[in-house]
XYZ file of C-alpha atoms in Angstrom:
126
model
C 4.176 -61.385 -24.589
C 7.215 -62.498 -23.735
C 11.559 -62.283 -24.357
C 12.823 -59.424 -26.089
C 8.758 -57.590 -26.338
C 8.892 -57.523 -22.184
C 12.004 -56.297 -21.754
C 11.182 -53.482 -24.161
C 7.678 -52.890 -22.796
C 9.543 -53.035 -19.137
C 12.058 -50.451 -20.322
C 9.181 -48.352 -21.622
C 7.488 -48.602 -18.323
C 10.287 -47.723 -16.951
C 11.569 -44.257 -18.528
C 7.572 -43.099 -18.299
C 7.522 -43.165 -15.333
C 11.256 -41.881 -14.870
C 10.496 -38.939 -17.334
C 6.949 -38.389 -15.743
C 8.379 -37.865 -12.172
C 11.364 -35.348 -13.862
C 8.168 -33.635 -14.978
C 5.887 -33.469 -11.784
C 9.598 -32.390 -10.164
C 9.639 -29.686 -12.708
C 7.065 -28.582 -12.093
C 7.302 -28.421 -8.292
C 10.473 -26.471 -8.535
C 9.498 -24.415 -11.308
C 12.751 -24.787 -12.880
C 11.874 -26.122 -16.464
C 15.846 -26.983 -17.267
C 15.987 -30.117 -17.773
C 13.474 -29.951 -20.542
C 15.663 -31.837 -23.071
C 16.004 -34.518 -20.390
C 12.022 -34.797 -19.830
C 11.259 -35.174 -23.797
C 13.946 -37.135 -24.472
C 13.230 -39.663 -22.111
C 9.184 -39.697 -22.482
C 10.497 -40.267 -26.773
C 13.815 -41.752 -27.157
C 12.642 -43.656 -24.209
C 8.983 -44.805 -23.505
C 7.947 -44.239 -27.137
C 9.873 -45.976 -28.882
C 10.694 -48.881 -26.254
C 6.775 -49.296 -26.561
C 6.808 -49.463 -29.875
C 10.125 -51.353 -30.167
C 8.183 -53.680 -27.441
C 4.971 -54.212 -29.461
C 6.624 -54.933 -33.337
C 8.857 -57.658 -30.696
C 5.423 -58.883 -29.967
C 3.379 -59.190 -33.768
C 6.545 -60.640 -35.054
C 7.581 -63.297 -32.188
C 10.018 -65.434 -34.517
C 11.855 -62.128 -35.163
C 11.955 -61.912 -31.153
C 13.630 -64.644 -30.928
C 16.481 -64.681 -33.044
C 20.123 -63.540 -31.460
C 19.622 -60.271 -33.391
C 16.884 -58.755 -31.214
C 18.623 -59.226 -27.878
C 21.601 -57.506 -29.340
C 19.229 -54.855 -30.593
C 17.662 -54.529 -26.783
C 20.865 -54.609 -24.512
C 22.594 -51.919 -27.271
C 19.427 -49.437 -26.678
C 18.692 -50.166 -23.160
C 22.609 -49.390 -22.542
C 22.442 -46.580 -24.460
C 19.608 -45.219 -23.638
C 19.974 -45.128 -20.184
C 23.329 -43.865 -20.601
C 21.966 -41.112 -22.630
C 19.176 -40.071 -20.404
C 21.668 -39.737 -17.776
C 24.246 -37.978 -19.663
C 21.830 -35.432 -20.738
C 20.665 -34.994 -17.019
C 24.714 -34.729 -16.077
C 24.844 -32.008 -19.134
C 22.085 -30.375 -18.359
C 22.873 -29.729 -14.397
C 26.253 -27.516 -15.749
C 28.912 -30.384 -15.835
C 29.609 -30.049 -19.539
C 32.559 -32.325 -18.874
C 30.550 -34.916 -20.287
C 29.675 -34.332 -23.574
C 32.246 -36.182 -24.643
C 30.885 -39.691 -23.196
C 26.804 -38.471 -24.242
C 28.493 -38.969 -27.349
C 29.013 -41.965 -27.263
C 26.091 -42.741 -25.841
C 24.055 -40.998 -29.110
C 26.045 -42.641 -31.273
C 25.491 -46.270 -29.465
C 20.920 -45.143 -29.956
C 21.406 -44.129 -33.005
C 23.177 -47.661 -34.305
C 20.533 -49.424 -32.160
C 17.582 -47.136 -34.383
C 19.511 -48.694 -37.494
C 19.969 -52.218 -36.075
C 15.582 -52.256 -35.527
C 15.540 -50.784 -39.095
C 17.867 -53.645 -40.564
C 15.565 -56.299 -38.621
C 12.113 -55.038 -38.953
C 12.050 -53.870 -42.621
C 12.255 -57.342 -43.812
C 10.136 -58.840 -41.589
C 7.244 -56.393 -41.978
C 7.804 -56.671 -46.242
C 7.944 -59.778 -45.900
C 5.407 -61.560 -48.645
C 3.667 -64.392 -47.682
């Protein structure tokens, strides 16, 4: 695994470790107020990043294109901002909502970009 695939898989592992640590913290403290953050970290972070990694691993030529790198950085920056912003919001700081909204839109834009990149590759006829 190399390039964008390796970057996404590394990011996926970081998300998984952070999400699991948050889950353990919630269990130990018996405070489950960060459950949405935990769920987003595990699904939007770990799972989506792993899927992106395997896609680019299966289609290495697509991963070499500049749009794949844009996809990685857009998804990484907006996703990390989304997770941190959600944590801050659920910790009782509603003032973060406008920034959280921007990160959410960025993360959605990353998924749209992935659709633009991936669908032609999987529907391409030989």
